[in-house]
Amino acid sequence: MLETVDSLPLSDIQSHQAESRIELSALGPKHFKTCMAGSIFVDIDGYTSLIDSLMNNEEELTKAVTLLHLFRHELQCITEADFDGVTIQHQGDRLQAIIHLPSSNDDRIKEKMVEMAISYNSSVEEVINTNQKVFDKYHVAIGAAYGKTVVVRSGTKGDLDAGCFGDAVLGAENIQLRSKGSEMRIAKDVFAAINDEAVRGQFQFESQNDCYKATNLTWSKIEDAQNSKHYAAKAAVGFNTLTRSVEFERSNGPNVSRRPEVVPVKNTRNWGL
């Protein structure tokens, strides 16, 4: 340890504010990044108990490990491909990720962090749990917070691990650990940045944890809430014969009455809410 410390004088260590997406491979003992970022922890609730119960059944244990890789792949794709975030670590059955773009736009990063959390839960509930038939359904517990974050890659030579630290990292982990499967908790300032009323309406303030919580929150649930709002506003509605779905007239969307594939219909009831 002393040799390592002596080989890394402070004058050789550089830090840079991240303006573009952080590439972890470019970091090392002499170079780290700082940024304002959203930290997210996503834990598969009950998975550890599943592994413990299968320790004497190698065939089923193999299937459970395959399921873990499916979770990891799906969550990492959402983080990196869909939101341009950074996967920090796969900590067993828990993902740690950050999102820090667009740089210098705090409110948009916070909004994207909530969108990312909803996408995680939607993917698990509506894709993985729907299509995997081997085990019972498994749900994720999510915690998210925002603040100044230090991103590092450290360890022994040739075996460096990514990591990050800061108040937001600790805050996100703290509220994730207080969450059960299907629960999502976000810090107060993250909630304040949400512009979509349909999304805001899904969260309730928890005084005991000093944060906001949503349960079973997916994009389908958000869409139902938005449709209910459009129904109440007497918006025109049509049935899309190609997608086999109902579409409401929206100011920022295509006109339902001017597309040949959409058949205008009459609103006769609230949208199931």
Coordinates of N, CA and C in Angstrom, one line a residue, residues 32-266:
F32 N -9.3 11.2 -12.9 CA -10.8 10.9 -12.5 C -11.6 12.1 -13.0
K33 N -12.9 11.9 -13.0 CA -13.8 12.9 -13.6 C -14.8 13.3 -12.5
T34 N -15.2 14.6 -12.6 CA -16.3 15.1 -11.7 C -17.4 15.5 -12.6
C35 N -18.7 15.5 -12.1 CA -19.8 15.9 -12.8 C -21.0 16.1 -11.9
M36 N -22.0 16.8 -12.4 CA -23.3 16.8 -11.7 C -24.1 15.7 -12.4
A37 N -24.5 14.7 -11.6 CA -25.1 13.5 -12.1 C -26.2 13.0 -11.3
G38 N -27.1 12.2 -11.9 CA -28.1 11.5 -11.3 C -27.5 10.1 -11.0
S39 N -27.6 9.6 -9.7 CA -27.2 8.3 -9.4 C -28.4 7.4 -9.2
I40 N -28.4 6.2 -9.7 CA -29.5 5.3 -9.7 C -29.0 3.9 -9.3
F41 N -29.7 3.3 -8.3 CA -29.5 1.9 -7.9 C -30.7 1.1 -8.2
V42 N -30.6 0.0 -8.9 CA -31.7 -0.9 -9.3 C -31.4 -2.3 -8.8
D43 N -32.2 -2.7 -7.8 CA -31.9 -4.0 -7.2 C -33.1 -5.0 -7.5
I44 N -32.7 -6.2 -7.8 CA -33.7 -7.3 -8.1 C -34.1 -7.8 -6.7
D45 N -35.3 -7.5 -6.3 CA -35.8 -7.9 -5.0 C -36.1 -9.4 -4.9
G46 N -35.5 -10.1 -4.0 CA -35.7 -11.5 -3.8 C -34.8 -12.4 -4.5
Y47 N -33.9 -11.9 -5.4 CA -33.1 -12.8 -6.2 C -32.1 -13.5 -5.3
T48 N -31.5 -12.9 -4.3 CA -30.5 -13.5 -3.5 C -31.2 -14.7 -2.8
S49 N -32.4 -14.6 -2.3 CA -33.1 -15.7 -1.7 C -33.3 -16.8 -2.7
L50 N -33.6 -16.5 -3.9 CA -33.8 -17.5 -5.0 C -32.5 -18.3 -5.1
I51 N -31.3 -17.6 -5.2 CA -30.1 -18.3 -5.3 C -29.8 -19.2 -4.1
D52 N -30.1 -18.7 -2.9 CA -29.8 -19.5 -1.7 C -30.7 -20.8 -1.7
S53 N -31.9 -20.7 -2.3 CA -32.8 -21.9 -2.3 C -32.4 -22.9 -3.3
L54 N -31.5 -22.5 -4.2 CA -31.2 -23.5 -5.3 C -29.8 -24.0 -5.2
M55 N -29.1 -23.8 -4.1 CA -27.7 -24.1 -4.0 C -27.5 -25.6 -4.2
N56 N -28.5 -26.4 -3.9 CA -28.3 -27.9 -4.1 C -29.0 -28.4 -5.4
N57 N -29.3 -27.5 -6.2 CA -30.0 -27.9 -7.5 C -29.3 -27.2 -8.6
E58 N -28.2 -27.8 -9.2 CA -27.4 -27.2 -10.1 C -28.1 -26.8 -11.4
E59 N -29.0 -27.6 -11.9 CA -29.7 -27.3 -13.1 C -30.6 -26.1 -12.9
E60 N -31.3 -26.0 -11.9 CA -32.1 -24.8 -11.6 C -31.3 -23.6 -11.3
L61 N -30.2 -23.8 -10.6 CA -29.3 -22.7 -10.3 C -28.7 -22.1 -11.6
T62 N -28.4 -22.9 -12.6 CA -27.9 -22.4 -13.9 C -29.0 -21.6 -14.6
K63 N -30.2 -22.0 -14.5 CA -31.3 -21.2 -15.1 C -31.4 -19.8 -14.3
A64 N -31.2 -19.8 -13.0 CA -31.3 -18.6 -12.3 C -30.2 -17.6 -12.6
V65 N -29.0 -18.1 -12.8 CA -27.9 -17.3 -13.3 C -28.1 -16.7 -14.7
T66 N -28.7 -17.5 -15.5 CA -29.1 -17.1 -16.9 C -30.1 -15.9 -16.8
L67 N -31.1 -16.0 -15.8 CA -32.0 -15.0 -15.6 C -31.3 -13.7 -15.2
L68 N -30.3 -13.8 -14.3 CA -29.6 -12.7 -13.8 C -28.9 -12.0 -15.0
H69 N -28.3 -12.7 -15.9 CA -27.7 -12.1 -17.1 C -28.7 -11.4 -18.0
L70 N -29.9 -12.0 -18.0 CA -30.9 -11.3 -18.8 C -31.3 -10.0 -18.2
F71 N -31.5 -9.9 -16.9 CA -31.7 -8.7 -16.2 C -30.6 -7.7 -16.4
R72 N -29.3 -8.1 -16.3 CA -28.2 -7.2 -16.4 C -28.2 -6.6 -17.9
H73 N -28.3 -7.5 -18.8 CA -28.3 -7.0 -20.2 C -29.4 -6.0 -20.5
E74 N -30.6 -6.3 -20.1 CA -31.7 -5.4 -20.3 C -31.5 -4.1 -19.6
L75 N -31.1 -4.1 -18.4 CA -30.9 -2.8 -17.7 C -29.7 -2.0 -18.2
Q76 N -28.7 -2.7 -18.6 CA -27.5 -2.0 -19.2 C -27.9 -1.4 -20.6
C77 N -28.7 -2.0 -21.4 CA -29.1 -1.5 -22.6 C -29.9 -0.2 -22.4
I78 N -30.8 -0.2 -21.4 CA -31.6 1.0 -21.1 C -30.7 2.1 -20.7
T79 N -29.7 1.8 -19.8 CA -28.8 2.8 -19.3 C -28.0 3.5 -20.5
E80 N -27.4 2.7 -21.3 CA -26.5 3.2 -22.3 C -27.0 3.5 -23.6
A81 N -27.9 2.6 -24.2 CA -28.4 2.8 -25.5 C -29.6 3.8 -25.5
D82 N -30.4 3.7 -24.5 CA -31.6 4.5 -24.5 C -31.4 5.9 -23.9
F83 N -30.5 6.0 -22.9 CA -30.4 7.3 -22.2 C -29.0 7.8 -22.2
D84 N -28.0 7.2 -22.8 CA -26.7 7.7 -22.9 C -26.1 7.8 -21.5
G85 N -26.5 6.9 -20.6 CA -26.0 6.9 -19.2 C -24.7 6.1 -19.1
V86 N -24.2 5.9 -17.9 CA -23.0 5.2 -17.7 C -23.3 4.1 -16.6
T87 N -23.0 2.8 -17.0 CA -23.1 1.7 -16.1 C -21.8 1.7 -15.2
I88 N -22.0 1.9 -13.9 CA -20.8 2.0 -13.1 C -20.4 0.6 -12.6
Q89 N -21.4 -0.2 -12.1 CA -21.1 -1.5 -11.6 C -22.3 -2.4 -11.7
H90 N -22.1 -3.7 -11.9 CA -23.1 -4.7 -11.6 C -22.7 -5.3 -10.3
Q91 N -23.4 -5.0 -9.2 CA -23.1 -5.4 -7.9 C -23.9 -6.6 -7.5
G92 N -23.6 -7.8 -8.1 CA -24.4 -9.0 -7.9 C -25.7 -8.8 -8.6
D93 N -26.8 -8.7 -7.9 CA -28.1 -8.5 -8.6 C -28.6 -7.1 -8.5
R94 N -27.6 -6.1 -8.4 CA -28.0 -4.7 -8.3 C -27.1 -4.0 -9.3
L95 N -27.8 -3.1 -10.0 CA -27.1 -2.2 -11.0 C -26.9 -0.8 -10.3
Q96 N -25.7 -0.3 -10.5 CA -25.4 1.1 -10.2 C -25.0 1.9 -11.4
A97 N -25.8 3.0 -11.7 CA -25.6 3.7 -12.9 C -25.7 5.2 -12.6
I98 N -25.1 6.0 -13.5 CA -25.3 7.5 -13.4 C -25.7 8.0 -14.8
I99 N -26.3 9.2 -14.7 CA -26.6 9.9 -16.0 C -26.2 11.4 -15.7
H100 N -25.4 11.9 -16.7 CA -24.9 13.3 -16.4 C -25.0 14.2 -17.7
L101 N -25.7 13.7 -18.7 CA -25.9 14.5 -19.9 C -27.4 14.9 -20.1
P102 N -27.8 16.0 -20.6 CA -26.9 17.1 -21.1 C -26.1 17.9 -20.0
S103 N -24.9 18.1 -20.2 CA -24.0 18.8 -19.3 C -24.6 20.2 -19.0
S104 N -24.6 20.6 -17.7 CA -25.0 21.9 -17.3 C -26.5 22.1 -17.4
N105 N -27.3 21.1 -17.6 CA -28.7 21.2 -17.6 C -29.3 20.3 -16.5
D106 N -29.2 20.8 -15.3 CA -29.6 20.0 -14.1 C -31.0 19.5 -14.2
D107 N -32.0 20.3 -14.6 CA -33.4 19.9 -14.6 C -33.6 18.8 -15.6
R108 N -33.0 18.9 -16.8 CA -33.2 17.9 -17.8 C -32.6 16.6 -17.4
I109 N -31.4 16.6 -16.7 CA -30.8 15.4 -16.2 C -31.7 14.7 -15.2
K110 N -32.3 15.5 -14.3 CA -33.2 14.9 -13.3 C -34.4 14.3 -14.0
E111 N -35.0 15.0 -15.0 CA -36.1 14.4 -15.7 C -35.7 13.1 -16.4
K112 N -34.6 13.1 -17.1 CA -34.1 11.9 -17.7 C -33.9 10.8 -16.8
M113 N -33.5 11.1 -15.5 CA -33.2 10.1 -14.5 C -34.6 9.4 -14.1
V114 N -35.6 10.2 -14.0 CA -36.9 9.6 -13.7 C -37.4 8.8 -14.9
E115 N -37.2 9.3 -16.1 CA -37.6 8.5 -17.3 C -36.8 7.2 -17.3
M116 N -35.6 7.2 -17.0 CA -34.7 6.0 -16.9 C -35.3 5.0 -15.9
A117 N -35.6 5.5 -14.7 CA -36.1 4.6 -13.7 C -37.4 4.0 -14.1
I118 N -38.3 4.8 -14.7 CA -39.6 4.2 -15.2 C -39.3 3.1 -16.3
S119 N -38.3 3.4 -17.1 CA -38.0 2.4 -18.2 C -37.4 1.2 -17.6
Y120 N -36.6 1.3 -16.6 CA -36.1 0.0 -15.9 C -37.3 -0.8 -15.5
N121 N -38.2 -0.2 -14.7 CA -39.3 -0.9 -14.2 C -40.3 -1.5 -15.3
S122 N -40.5 -0.7 -16.3 CA -41.3 -1.1 -17.4 C -40.7 -2.3 -18.1
S123 N -39.4 -2.3 -18.3 CA -38.7 -3.4 -19.0 C -38.9 -4.7 -18.2
V124 N -38.7 -4.6 -16.9 CA -38.8 -5.8 -16.0 C -40.2 -6.3 -16.0
E125 N -41.1 -5.4 -15.7 CA -42.5 -5.8 -15.5 C -43.2 -6.2 -16.8
E126 N -42.9 -5.6 -17.9 CA -43.7 -5.8 -19.2 C -42.9 -6.5 -20.2
V127 N -41.6 -6.8 -20.0 CA -40.8 -7.6 -21.0 C -40.3 -8.8 -20.3
I128 N -39.4 -8.7 -19.3 CA -38.8 -9.8 -18.7 C -39.8 -10.7 -18.0
N129 N -40.7 -10.1 -17.1 CA -41.6 -10.9 -16.4 C -42.7 -11.5 -17.3
T130 N -42.9 -10.9 -18.4 CA -44.0 -11.4 -19.3 C -43.4 -12.6 -20.1
N131 N -42.1 -12.5 -20.5 CA -41.6 -13.5 -21.4 C -40.8 -14.7 -20.8
Q132 N -40.3 -14.5 -19.5 CA -39.6 -15.6 -18.9 C -40.6 -16.4 -18.1
K133 N -40.6 -17.7 -18.3 CA -41.6 -18.5 -17.7 C -41.0 -19.5 -16.7
V134 N -39.7 -19.4 -16.4 CA -39.1 -20.4 -15.6 C -39.3 -20.2 -14.1
F135 N -39.2 -18.9 -13.7 CA -39.4 -18.6 -12.3 C -40.6 -17.7 -12.1
D136 N -40.9 -17.4 -10.8 CA -41.9 -16.5 -10.5 C -41.4 -15.1 -11.0
K137 N -42.4 -14.2 -11.0 CA -42.0 -12.8 -11.4 C -41.1 -12.2 -10.3
Y138 N -40.1 -11.4 -10.8 CA -39.2 -10.7 -9.9 C -39.3 -9.2 -10.2
H139 N -39.2 -8.4 -9.2 CA -39.5 -7.0 -9.3 C -38.2 -6.2 -8.8
V140 N -38.1 -5.0 -9.3 CA -36.9 -4.2 -8.9 C -37.3 -3.1 -8.0
A141 N -36.3 -2.8 -7.1 CA -36.4 -1.7 -6.2 C -35.4 -0.6 -6.6
I142 N -35.9 0.6 -6.8 CA -35.1 1.7 -7.4 C -34.9 2.9 -6.5
G143 N -33.7 3.4 -6.4 CA -33.5 4.7 -5.7 C -32.7 5.6 -6.5
A144 N -33.1 6.9 -6.5 CA -32.4 7.9 -7.4 C -32.2 9.2 -6.7
A145 N -31.0 9.8 -6.9 CA -30.8 11.2 -6.3 C -29.8 11.9 -7.2
Y146 N -29.7 13.2 -7.0 CA -28.9 14.0 -7.9 C -27.9 14.9 -7.2
G147 N -26.7 15.0 -7.7 CA -25.7 15.9 -7.1 C -24.3 15.7 -7.6
K148 N -23.4 16.5 -7.1 CA -22.0 16.4 -7.6 C -21.4 15.0 -7.3
T149 N -20.8 14.4 -8.3 CA -20.3 13.1 -8.3 C -18.9 13.0 -8.8
V150 N -18.1 12.2 -8.1 CA -16.7 11.9 -8.5 C -16.7 10.4 -9.1
V151 N -16.2 10.3 -10.3 CA -16.2 9.0 -11.0 C -14.7 8.6 -11.1
V152 N -14.4 7.3 -10.7 CA -13.1 6.9 -10.6 C -13.0 5.5 -11.2
R153 N -11.7 5.1 -11.4 CA -11.4 3.7 -11.8 C -10.1 3.3 -11.0
S154 N -10.2 2.5 -10.1 CA -9.1 2.2 -9.2 C -8.9 0.8 -8.9
G155 N -7.8 0.4 -8.3 CA -7.6 -1.0 -7.9 C -6.1 -1.3 -8.2
T156 N -5.8 -2.6 -8.1 CA -4.5 -3.1 -8.4 C -4.2 -3.0 -9.9
K157 N -3.0 -2.9 -10.3 CA -2.6 -2.7 -11.7 C -3.1 -3.8 -12.5
G158 N -3.8 -3.5 -13.6 CA -4.4 -4.4 -14.5 C -5.7 -5.0 -14.1
D159 N -6.2 -4.5 -12.9 CA -7.5 -5.0 -12.4 C -8.3 -3.8 -11.8
L160 N -8.6 -2.8 -12.6 CA -9.2 -1.6 -12.1 C -10.7 -1.8 -12.1
D161 N -11.4 -1.3 -11.1 CA -12.8 -1.3 -11.0 C -13.4 0.1 -11.0
A162 N -14.5 0.3 -11.7 CA -15.1 1.6 -11.7 C -15.9 1.8 -10.4
G163 N -16.0 3.1 -10.1 CA -16.8 3.4 -8.9 C -17.1 4.9 -8.9
C164 N -18.0 5.3 -8.0 CA -18.2 6.8 -7.9 C -18.7 7.1 -6.5
F165 N -18.5 8.3 -6.1 CA -18.9 8.7 -4.7 C -19.4 10.1 -4.7
G166 N -20.1 10.4 -3.6 CA -20.7 11.8 -3.4 C -22.0 11.6 -2.6
D167 N -22.5 12.7 -2.2 CA -23.7 12.7 -1.4 C -24.9 12.1 -2.2
A168 N -25.0 12.4 -3.5 CA -26.1 11.8 -4.3 C -26.0 10.3 -4.4
V169 N -24.8 9.8 -4.5 CA -24.6 8.3 -4.5 C -25.1 7.7 -3.2
L170 N -24.7 8.3 -2.1 CA -25.1 7.7 -0.8 C -26.6 7.9 -0.6
G171 N -27.2 9.0 -1.1 CA -28.6 9.3 -1.0 C -29.4 8.3 -1.8
A172 N -29.0 8.0 -3.0 CA -29.7 7.1 -3.9 C -29.7 5.7 -3.3
E173 N -28.5 5.3 -2.8 CA -28.4 3.9 -2.3 C -29.2 3.8 -1.0
N174 N -29.3 4.9 -0.2 CA -30.0 4.8 1.0 C -31.5 4.6 0.8
I175 N -32.1 5.3 -0.2 CA -33.5 5.2 -0.4 C -33.8 3.9 -1.2
Q176 N -32.8 3.4 -2.0 CA -33.1 2.1 -2.6 C -33.1 1.0 -1.6
L177 N -32.3 1.1 -0.6 CA -32.3 0.0 0.4 C -33.5 0.0 1.2
R178 N -34.3 1.1 1.2 CA -35.5 1.2 2.0 C -36.7 0.8 1.1
S179 N -36.4 0.4 -0.1 CA -37.5 0.1 -1.1 C -37.6 -1.4 -1.3
K180 N -38.8 -1.8 -1.6 CA -39.1 -3.2 -1.9 C -39.3 -3.3 -3.4
G181 N -39.5 -4.5 -3.9 CA -39.8 -4.7 -5.3 C -41.0 -4.0 -5.8
S182 N -40.9 -3.4 -7.0 CA -41.9 -2.5 -7.6 C -42.0 -1.1 -7.0
E183 N -41.1 -0.8 -6.0 CA -41.1 0.5 -5.5 C -40.0 1.4 -6.0
M184 N -40.3 2.7 -6.3 CA -39.3 3.6 -6.8 C -39.3 4.8 -5.9
R185 N -38.1 5.2 -5.4 CA -38.0 6.4 -4.6 C -37.0 7.4 -5.2
I186 N -37.4 8.6 -5.2 CA -36.5 9.7 -5.8 C -36.4 10.8 -4.8
A187 N -35.3 11.5 -4.8 CA -35.1 12.7 -3.9 C -36.0 13.8 -4.3
K188 N -36.2 14.7 -3.3 CA -37.2 15.8 -3.4 C -36.9 16.7 -4.6
D189 N -35.6 17.1 -4.8 CA -35.3 18.0 -5.9 C -35.4 17.3 -7.3
V190 N -35.3 16.0 -7.3 CA -35.6 15.3 -8.6 C -37.1 15.3 -8.9
F191 N -37.9 15.1 -7.9 CA -39.4 15.2 -8.1 C -39.7 16.6 -8.6
A192 N -39.1 17.7 -8.0 CA -39.4 19.0 -8.4 C -39.2 19.3 -9.8
A193 N -38.3 18.6 -10.5 CA -37.9 18.8 -11.9 C -38.8 18.2 -12.9
I194 N -39.8 17.3 -12.4 CA -40.7 16.6 -13.3 C -41.7 17.6 -13.9
N195 N -41.8 17.7 -15.2 CA -42.7 18.6 -15.8 C -44.0 17.9 -16.2
D196 N -44.0 16.6 -16.5 CA -45.1 15.9 -17.0 C -46.1 15.6 -15.8
E197 N -47.3 16.2 -15.8 CA -48.2 16.0 -14.7 C -48.6 14.6 -14.5
A198 N -48.7 13.8 -15.6 CA -49.1 12.4 -15.5 C -48.0 11.6 -14.7
V199 N -46.8 12.0 -14.9 CA -45.7 11.4 -14.1 C -45.7 11.9 -12.7
R200 N -45.8 13.2 -12.5 CA -45.8 13.7 -11.1 C -46.9 13.1 -10.2
G201 N -48.0 12.9 -10.9 CA -49.2 12.4 -10.1 C -49.0 11.0 -9.6
Q202 N -48.0 10.3 -10.1 CA -47.7 8.9 -9.6 C -46.9 8.8 -8.3
F203 N -46.3 9.9 -7.9 CA -45.5 10.0 -6.8 C -46.1 10.6 -5.5
Q204 N -45.9 10.0 -4.4 CA -46.4 10.5 -3.1 C -45.2 10.8 -2.2
F205 N -45.3 11.9 -1.4 CA -44.2 12.3 -0.5 C -44.2 11.4 0.7
E206 N -43.1 10.9 1.1 CA -42.9 10.1 2.3 C -42.1 10.9 3.3
S207 N -42.7 11.4 4.4 CA -42.0 12.2 5.3 C -40.9 11.4 6.1
Q208 N -41.2 10.1 6.4 CA -40.3 9.3 7.1 C -38.9 9.1 6.4
N209 N -39.0 9.1 5.1 CA -37.8 8.9 4.3 C -37.4 10.2 3.5
D210 N -38.1 11.2 3.7 CA -37.8 12.6 3.1 C -37.6 12.4 1.6
C211 N -38.5 11.7 0.9 CA -38.4 11.5 -0.5 C -39.8 11.2 -1.1
Y212 N -39.8 11.0 -2.4 CA -41.1 10.7 -3.1 C -41.0 9.3 -3.5
K213 N -42.2 8.6 -3.4 CA -42.3 7.2 -3.8 C -43.4 6.9 -4.8
A214 N -43.1 6.0 -5.8 CA -44.1 5.5 -6.7 C -44.1 4.0 -6.6
T215 N -45.2 3.4 -6.9 CA -45.3 1.9 -6.9 C -45.8 1.4 -8.2
N216 N -45.2 0.3 -8.7 CA -45.7 -0.3 -9.9 C -45.8 0.7 -11.1
L217 N -44.8 1.6 -11.2 CA -44.8 2.7 -12.2 C -44.2 2.2 -13.5
T218 N -45.0 2.1 -14.5 CA -44.5 1.8 -15.9 C -45.0 2.8 -16.9
W219 N -44.5 2.7 -18.1 CA -44.9 3.7 -19.1 C -46.4 3.4 -19.5
S220 N -46.8 2.1 -19.4 CA -48.2 1.8 -19.7 C -49.1 2.5 -18.7
K221 N -48.7 2.6 -17.4 CA -49.5 3.2 -16.4 C -49.5 4.7 -16.7
I222 N -48.4 5.3 -17.1 CA -48.3 6.7 -17.4 C -49.3 7.0 -18.6
E223 N -49.2 6.2 -19.6 CA -50.1 6.4 -20.8 C -51.6 6.3 -20.4
D224 N -51.9 5.4 -19.6 CA -53.3 5.4 -19.1 C -53.7 6.6 -18.4
A225 N -52.8 7.2 -17.6 CA -53.1 8.4 -16.8 C -53.2 9.6 -17.8
Q226 N -52.4 9.6 -18.9 CA -52.5 10.7 -19.9 C -53.8 10.6 -20.7
N227 N -54.1 9.3 -21.0 CA -55.4 9.1 -21.7 C -56.6 9.5 -20.9
S228 N -56.5 9.3 -19.6 CA -57.6 9.7 -18.7 C -57.8 11.2 -18.7
K229 N -56.6 11.9 -18.7 CA -56.6 13.4 -18.7 C -57.2 13.9 -20.0
H230 N -56.8 13.3 -21.2 CA -57.4 13.7 -22.5 C -58.9 13.4 -22.5
Y231 N -59.3 12.3 -21.9 CA -60.7 12.0 -21.9 C -61.5 13.1 -21.2
A232 N -60.9 13.5 -20.0 CA -61.6 14.5 -19.2 C -61.7 15.9 -19.9
A233 N -60.7 16.1 -20.8 CA -60.6 17.3 -21.6 C -61.5 17.3 -22.8
K234 N -62.2 16.1 -23.0 CA -63.1 16.0 -24.2 C -62.3 15.9 -25.5
A235 N -61.1 15.5 -25.5 CA -60.2 15.4 -26.7 C -60.8 14.4 -27.6
A236 N -60.6 14.7 -29.0 CA -61.1 13.7 -30.0 C -60.3 12.4 -29.8
V237 N -60.9 11.3 -30.2 CA -60.3 10.0 -30.0 C -60.6 9.1 -31.2
G238 N -59.6 8.3 -31.6 CA -59.8 7.4 -32.7 C -59.1 6.0 -32.4
F239 N -59.5 5.0 -33.2 CA -58.9 3.7 -33.1 C -58.0 3.5 -34.3
N240 N -56.7 3.2 -34.0 CA -55.7 3.0 -35.0 C -55.8 1.5 -35.5
T241 N -56.2 1.3 -36.7 CA -56.5 -0.1 -37.2 C -55.2 -0.8 -37.5
L242 N -54.0 -0.1 -37.5 CA -52.7 -0.8 -37.8 C -52.1 -1.2 -36.4
T243 N -52.1 -0.4 -35.4 CA -51.5 -0.7 -34.1 C -52.5 -1.4 -33.2
R244 N -53.8 -1.3 -33.6 CA -54.9 -1.9 -32.7 C -54.9 -1.2 -31.4
S245 N -54.8 0.1 -31.4 CA -54.8 0.9 -30.1 C -55.6 2.1 -30.2
V246 N -56.0 2.7 -29.1 CA -56.7 3.9 -29.0 C -55.8 5.1 -29.0
E247 N -56.1 6.2 -29.8 CA -55.3 7.4 -29.8 C -56.1 8.6 -29.5
F248 N -55.6 9.5 -28.7 CA -56.3 10.7 -28.3 C -55.7 11.9 -29.1
E249 N -56.5 12.9 -29.5 CA -56.0 14.1 -30.1 C -55.1 14.8 -29.1
R250 N -53.9 15.2 -29.6 CA -52.9 15.9 -28.7 C -52.3 17.0 -29.5
S251 N -52.0 18.1 -28.8 CA -51.5 19.3 -29.5 C -50.2 19.1 -30.2
N252 N -49.4 18.1 -29.6 CA -48.0 17.9 -30.1 C -48.0 16.6 -30.9
G253 N -49.1 16.1 -31.3 CA -49.1 14.8 -32.1 C -50.0 14.9 -33.4
P254 N -50.0 13.8 -34.2 CA -50.7 13.8 -35.4 C -52.2 13.9 -35.2
N255 N -52.9 14.5 -36.1 CA -54.4 14.7 -35.9 C -55.1 13.3 -36.2
V256 N -55.9 12.9 -35.2 CA -56.5 11.5 -35.3 C -57.5 11.5 -36.4
S257 N -58.1 12.6 -36.8 CA -59.2 12.6 -37.8 C -58.7 12.7 -39.2
R258 N -57.4 12.9 -39.4 CA -56.9 13.1 -40.8 C -55.9 12.0 -41.3
R259 N -56.0 10.9 -40.6 CA -55.1 9.8 -41.0 C -56.0 8.6 -41.4
P260 N -55.8 8.0 -42.6 CA -56.7 7.0 -43.0 C -56.8 5.7 -42.2
E261 N -55.7 5.5 -41.4 CA -55.6 4.2 -40.6 C -56.4 4.4 -39.3
V262 N -56.8 5.7 -38.9 CA -57.5 5.9 -37.7 C -58.9 6.2 -37.9
V263 N -59.8 5.4 -37.2 CA -61.2 5.5 -37.3 C -61.7 6.3 -36.1
P264 N -62.3 7.5 -36.3 CA -62.8 8.3 -35.2 C -63.9 7.5 -34.4
V265 N -63.8 7.6 -33.1 CA -64.8 6.9 -32.3 C -65.3 8.0 -31.2
K266 N -66.3 7.6 -30.5 CA -67.0 8.5 -29.5 C -66.5 8.1 -28.1

